[in-house]
PDB file of C-alpha atoms and ligand atoms in Angstrom:
ATOM      1  CA  MET A  18     -22.758  70.467 -79.862  1.00  0.00           C
ATOM      2  CA  SER A  19     -25.409  68.048 -78.604  1.00  0.00           C
ATOM      3  CA  ARG A  20     -28.938  69.467 -78.230  1.00  0.00           C
ATOM      4  CA  LEU A  21     -29.626  67.174 -75.303  1.00  0.00           C
ATOM      5  CA  VAL A  22     -30.278  69.170 -72.107  1.00  0.00           C
ATOM      6  CA  TYR A  23     -30.417  67.815 -68.569  1.00  0.00           C
ATOM      7  CA  VAL A  24     -32.887  69.566 -66.258  1.00  0.00           C
ATOM      8  CA  LEU A  25     -31.822  68.690 -62.713  1.00  0.00           C
ATOM      9  CA  ASN A  26     -33.702  69.396 -59.506  1.00  0.00           C
ATOM     10  CA  GLY A  27     -32.334  69.079 -56.003  1.00  0.00           C
ATOM     11  CA  PRO A  28     -33.753  68.363 -52.555  1.00  0.00           C
ATOM     12  CA  ASN A  29     -37.373  69.050 -51.637  1.00  0.00           C
ATOM     13  CA  LEU A  30     -38.367  69.982 -55.170  1.00  0.00           C
ATOM     14  CA  ASN A  31     -40.347  66.729 -55.307  1.00  0.00           C
ATOM     15  CA  LEU A  32     -42.720  68.580 -52.936  1.00  0.00           C
ATOM     16  CA  LEU A  33     -43.246  71.456 -55.349  1.00  0.00           C
ATOM     17  CA  GLY A  34     -46.880  72.601 -55.252  1.00  0.00           C
ATOM     18  CA  LYS A  35     -47.288  71.296 -51.698  1.00  0.00           C
ATOM     19  CA  ARG A  36     -44.529  72.923 -49.644  1.00  0.00           C
ATOM     20  CA  GLN A  37     -44.657  76.650 -48.918  1.00  0.00           C
ATOM     21  CA  PRO A  38     -46.855  77.477 -51.954  1.00  0.00           C
ATOM     22  CA  GLU A  39     -46.693  81.165 -50.999  1.00  0.00           C
ATOM     23  CA  ILE A  40     -42.982  80.978 -51.920  1.00  0.00           C
ATOM     24  CA  TYR A  41     -42.766  78.233 -54.550  1.00  0.00           C
ATOM     25  CA  GLY A  42     -46.249  78.379 -56.085  1.00  0.00           C
ATOM     26  CA  ARG A  43     -48.867  75.699 -56.692  1.00  0.00           C
ATOM     27  CA  GLU A  44     -47.462  74.032 -59.796  1.00  0.00           C
ATOM     28  CA  THR A  45     -46.039  70.569 -59.213  1.00  0.00           C
ATOM     29  CA  LEU A  46     -42.747  69.217 -60.516  1.00  0.00           C
ATOM     30  CA  ALA A  47     -44.768  67.112 -62.977  1.00  0.00           C
ATOM     31  CA  ASP A  48     -46.274  70.370 -64.304  1.00  0.00           C
ATOM     32  CA  VAL A  49     -42.768  71.812 -64.652  1.00  0.00           C
ATOM     33  CA  GLU A  50     -41.602  68.701 -66.500  1.00  0.00           C
ATOM     34  CA  ALA A  51     -44.574  68.949 -68.897  1.00  0.00           C
ATOM     35  CA  ASP A  52     -43.811  72.653 -69.552  1.00  0.00           C
ATOM     36  CA  CYS A  53     -40.137  71.843 -70.148  1.00  0.00           C
ATOM     37  CA  LEU A  54     -40.944  69.007 -72.564  1.00  0.00           C
ATOM     38  CA  LYS A  55     -43.225  71.313 -74.553  1.00  0.00           C
ATOM     39  CA  ALA A  56     -40.634  74.111 -74.631  1.00  0.00           C
ATOM     40  CA  ALA A  57     -37.836  71.695 -75.563  1.00  0.00           C
ATOM     41  CA  ALA A  58     -39.818  70.308 -78.495  1.00  0.00           C
ATOM     42  CA  ALA A  59     -40.457  73.840 -79.780  1.00  0.00           C
ATOM     43  CA  LEU A  60     -36.765  74.730 -79.399  1.00  0.00           C
ATOM     44  CA  GLY A  61     -35.457  71.544 -81.013  1.00  0.00           C
ATOM     45  CA  LEU A  62     -33.918  70.288 -77.767  1.00  0.00           C
ATOM     46  CA  GLN A  63     -34.012  66.800 -76.275  1.00  0.00           C
ATOM     47  CA  LEU A  64     -34.605  66.606 -72.543  1.00  0.00           C
ATOM     48  CA  ARG A  65     -33.711  64.479 -69.541  1.00  0.00           C
ATOM     49  CA  PHE A  66     -35.597  65.660 -66.458  1.00  0.00           C
ATOM     50  CA  HIS A  67     -34.552  64.428 -62.999  1.00  0.00           C
ATOM     51  CA  GLN A  68     -35.046  65.207 -59.309  1.00  0.00           C
ATOM     52  CA  SER A  69     -33.208  63.835 -56.292  1.00  0.00           C
ATOM     53  CA  ASN A  70     -32.871  64.578 -52.613  1.00  0.00           C
ATOM     54  CA  ARG A  71     -29.354  63.049 -52.719  1.00  0.00           C
ATOM     55  CA  GLU A  72     -26.300  65.108 -53.632  1.00  0.00           C
ATOM     56  CA  TYR A  73     -24.439  62.162 -55.203  1.00  0.00           C
ATOM     57  CA  GLU A  74     -27.295  61.445 -57.629  1.00  0.00           C
ATOM     58  CA  LEU A  75     -27.179  65.031 -58.917  1.00  0.00           C
ATOM     59  CA  ILE A  76     -23.404  64.690 -59.317  1.00  0.00           C
ATOM     60  CA  ASP A  77     -23.788  61.383 -61.189  1.00  0.00           C
ATOM     61  CA  TRP A  78     -26.280  62.997 -63.612  1.00  0.00           C
ATOM     62  CA  ILE A  79     -23.854  65.883 -64.206  1.00  0.00           C
ATOM     63  CA  HIS A  80     -21.128  63.327 -64.985  1.00  0.00           C
ATOM     64  CA  GLU A  81     -23.513  61.545 -67.377  1.00  0.00           C
ATOM     65  CA  ALA A  82     -24.290  64.891 -69.045  1.00  0.00           C
ATOM     66  CA  ARG A  83     -20.533  65.388 -69.670  1.00  0.00           C
ATOM     67  CA  GLU A  84     -20.618  62.508 -72.122  1.00  0.00           C
ATOM     68  CA  THR A  85     -23.879  63.291 -73.879  1.00  0.00           C
ATOM     69  CA  ALA A  86     -25.373  66.754 -73.324  1.00  0.00           C
ATOM     70  CA  GLY A  87     -24.886  70.295 -74.574  1.00  0.00           C
ATOM     71  CA  GLY A  88     -26.556  71.952 -71.608  1.00  0.00           C
ATOM     72  CA  ILE A  89     -27.635  71.644 -68.002  1.00  0.00           C
ATOM     73  CA  VAL A  90     -30.445  73.588 -66.346  1.00  0.00           C
ATOM     74  CA  ILE A  91     -30.108  73.063 -62.619  1.00  0.00           C
ATOM     75  CA  ASN A  92     -32.101  74.037 -59.571  1.00  0.00           C
ATOM     76  CA  PRO A  93     -29.893  72.549 -56.864  1.00  0.00           C
ATOM     77  CA  GLY A  94     -32.329  73.522 -54.066  1.00  0.00           C
ATOM     78  CA  ALA A  95     -30.482  74.098 -50.804  1.00  0.00           C
ATOM     79  CA  PHE A  96     -27.319  72.462 -52.239  1.00  0.00           C
ATOM     80  CA  THR A  97     -26.924  75.763 -54.117  1.00  0.00           C
ATOM     81  CA  HIS A  98     -25.689  77.337 -50.914  1.00  0.00           C
ATOM     82  CA  THR A  99     -23.555  74.484 -49.591  1.00  0.00           C
ATOM     83  CA  SER A 100     -22.233  72.146 -52.263  1.00  0.00           C
ATOM     84  CA  ILE A 101     -18.698  72.560 -53.506  1.00  0.00           C
ATOM     85  CA  ALA A 102     -19.043  68.998 -54.864  1.00  0.00           C
ATOM     86  CA  ILE A 103     -21.822  70.058 -57.256  1.00  0.00           C
ATOM     87  CA  LEU A 104     -19.750  73.096 -58.296  1.00  0.00           C
ATOM     88  CA  ASP A 105     -16.774  70.809 -58.986  1.00  0.00           C
ATOM     89  CA  ALA A 106     -18.948  68.479 -61.078  1.00  0.00           C
ATOM     90  CA  LEU A 107     -20.322  71.433 -63.091  1.00  0.00           C
ATOM     91  CA  ASN A 108     -16.778  72.715 -63.609  1.00  0.00           C
ATOM     92  CA  ALA A 109     -16.029  69.380 -65.296  1.00  0.00           C
ATOM     93  CA  PHE A 110     -18.893  69.945 -67.775  1.00  0.00           C
ATOM     94  CA  ASP A 111     -18.074  71.854 -70.970  1.00  0.00           C
ATOM     95  CA  GLY A 112     -21.570  72.830 -72.139  1.00  0.00           C
ATOM     96  CA  VAL A 113     -24.001  75.577 -71.167  1.00  0.00           C
ATOM     97  CA  VAL A 114     -25.091  75.758 -67.508  1.00  0.00           C
ATOM     98  CA  ILE A 115     -28.101  77.791 -66.363  1.00  0.00           C
ATOM     99  CA  GLU A 116     -28.952  77.964 -62.660  1.00  0.00           C
ATOM    100  CA  VAL A 117     -32.632  78.287 -61.747  1.00  0.00           C
ATOM    101  CA  HIS A 118     -34.330  79.343 -58.521  1.00  0.00           C
ATOM    102  CA  ILE A 119     -38.095  79.521 -58.440  1.00  0.00           C
ATOM    103  CA  SER A 120     -38.051  82.133 -55.685  1.00  0.00           C
ATOM    104  CA  ASN A 121     -36.045  85.340 -55.655  1.00  0.00           C
ATOM    105  CA  VAL A 122     -33.322  84.092 -53.320  1.00  0.00           C
ATOM    106  CA  HIS A 123     -31.921  87.617 -52.976  1.00  0.00           C
ATOM    107  CA  LYS A 124     -35.137  88.764 -51.318  1.00  0.00           C
ATOM    108  CA  ARG A 125     -34.917  85.956 -48.760  1.00  0.00           C
ATOM    109  CA  GLU A 126     -32.637  84.958 -45.861  1.00  0.00           C
ATOM    110  CA  GLU A 127     -29.003  85.963 -46.164  1.00  0.00           C
ATOM    111  CA  PHE A 128     -27.787  82.335 -46.292  1.00  0.00           C
ATOM    112  CA  ARG A 129     -29.629  81.981 -49.624  1.00  0.00           C
ATOM    113  CA  HIS A 130     -27.710  84.888 -51.181  1.00  0.00           C
ATOM    114  CA  LYS A 131     -24.544  82.810 -51.595  1.00  0.00           C
ATOM    115  CA  SER A 132     -24.467  80.339 -54.497  1.00  0.00           C
ATOM    116  CA  TYR A 133     -21.504  78.070 -55.231  1.00  0.00           C
ATOM    117  CA  VAL A 134     -23.189  77.074 -58.500  1.00  0.00           C
ATOM    118  CA  SER A 135     -23.160  80.700 -59.716  1.00  0.00           C
ATOM    119  CA  LEU A 136     -19.357  80.477 -59.887  1.00  0.00           C
ATOM    120  CA  ARG A 137     -19.889  78.186 -62.903  1.00  0.00           C
ATOM    121  CA  ALA A 138     -23.308  79.125 -64.279  1.00  0.00           C
ATOM    122  CA  ASP A 139     -23.488  80.960 -67.599  1.00  0.00           C
ATOM    123  CA  GLY A 140     -26.731  82.544 -66.401  1.00  0.00           C
ATOM    124  CA  VAL A 141     -28.999  82.609 -63.369  1.00  0.00           C
ATOM    125  CA  MET A 142     -32.806  82.774 -63.220  1.00  0.00           C
ATOM    126  CA  ALA A 143     -34.254  83.726 -59.838  1.00  0.00           C
ATOM    127  CA  GLY A 144     -37.747  84.810 -58.887  1.00  0.00           C
ATOM    128  CA  PHE A 145     -39.461  83.940 -62.165  1.00  0.00           C
ATOM    129  CA  GLY A 146     -41.466  81.164 -60.544  1.00  0.00           C
ATOM    130  CA  THR A 147     -41.562  77.873 -62.405  1.00  0.00           C
ATOM    131  CA  GLN A 148     -41.497  79.871 -65.671  1.00  0.00           C
ATOM    132  CA  GLY A 149     -37.776  80.245 -64.976  1.00  0.00           C
ATOM    133  CA  TYR A 150     -37.194  76.702 -66.254  1.00  0.00           C
ATOM    134  CA  THR A 151     -38.608  77.322 -69.724  1.00  0.00           C
ATOM    135  CA  LEU A 152     -36.867  80.702 -69.910  1.00  0.00           C
ATOM    136  CA  ALA A 153     -33.629  78.898 -69.027  1.00  0.00           C
ATOM    137  CA  LEU A 154     -34.242  76.384 -71.835  1.00  0.00           C
ATOM    138  CA  GLN A 155     -34.708  79.278 -74.278  1.00  0.00           C
ATOM    139  CA  ARG A 156     -31.323  80.632 -73.224  1.00  0.00           C
ATOM    140  CA  VAL A 157     -29.644  77.223 -73.568  1.00  0.00           C
ATOM    141  CA  ALA A 158     -31.084  76.874 -77.079  1.00  0.00           C
ATOM    142  CA  ARG A 159     -29.837  80.361 -78.035  1.00  0.00           C
ATOM    143  CA  LEU A 160     -26.325  79.675 -76.734  1.00  0.00           C
ATOM    144  CA  LEU A 161     -26.201  76.272 -78.476  1.00  0.00           C
ATOM    145  CA  ASP A 162     -27.347  77.926 -81.729  1.00  0.00           C
ATOM    146  CA  GLN A 163     -24.470  80.397 -81.384  1.00  0.00           C
ATOM    147  CA  LYS A 164     -21.983  77.546 -80.967  1.00  0.00           C
ATOM    148  CA  THR A 165     -22.954  75.848 -84.258  1.00  0.00           C
TER     149      THR A 165
HETATM  150  C1  LIG B 221     -35.265  76.084 -53.762  1.00  0.00           C
HETATM  151  C2  LIG B 221     -34.898  75.636 -52.533  1.00  0.00           C
HETATM  152  O1  LIG B 221     -35.272  74.437 -52.105  1.00  0.00           O
HETATM  153  C3  LIG B 221     -34.149  76.490 -51.600  1.00  0.00           C
HETATM  154  O2  LIG B 221     -33.313  75.750 -50.740  1.00  0.00           O
HETATM  155  C4  LIG B 221     -33.348  77.553 -52.317  1.00  0.00           C
HETATM  156  C5  LIG B 221     -34.751  77.353 -54.326  1.00  0.00           C
HETATM  157  C6  LIG B 221     -34.225  78.307 -53.302  1.00  0.00           C
HETATM  158  C7  LIG B 221     -35.755  77.967 -55.296  1.00  0.00           C
HETATM  159  O3  LIG B 221     -36.132  79.120 -55.150  1.00  0.00           O
HETATM  160  O4  LIG B 221     -36.136  77.269 -56.237  1.00  0.00           O
HETATM  161  O5  LIG B 221     -32.780  78.437 -51.373  1.00  0.00           O
END
C-alpha cells in the first residue's frame, strides 16, 4: 500500500496559535506541518498537508487520496460534528484513517461529543495537543507496515 499520507485540517485551523490558545495552544499550523514533515521522514512516509475552511475542498482532497494515498490523518474541525458528506467521502477511501482533535472534545460542550468521522476512523486522538498529529502518523505507519 502507498506510504503517502494526507494530513487534512478543517475550518479555523488556519488560526491555530492565535485563536483560543488556552484550548488549542500556541503552536501554529506551520509548526504542526513542520513537525509532521519531520515525523513522516523518520517513519518513511510521504506527506501532503492541507487546510481549508471549505467542506468541498476537504472532500476533494479525500477523493484525491483515494487514488494515491495509504492513509489520511484528519482534523475536520467543527465539520467533525456536522458533516455526513465528509464521512461519506472517508467511507469511499480504503486506507487507514486517523481522526485528530487537538483538544479533548469529550471534556467540552456536549455538541462536540458527537463525531460523524469516528464512524469511519480506525483510531481517534483527542486532547494530545498538536502532538496528536505526529502520534497519528506513527499509528498510520504501524498499520501500513502490518499491511505489507
Ligand atoms: C477543532 C475545532 O475547530 C473544533 O470545532 C472541534 C477541534 C475540536 C480540535 O480540538 O482540534 O470541536
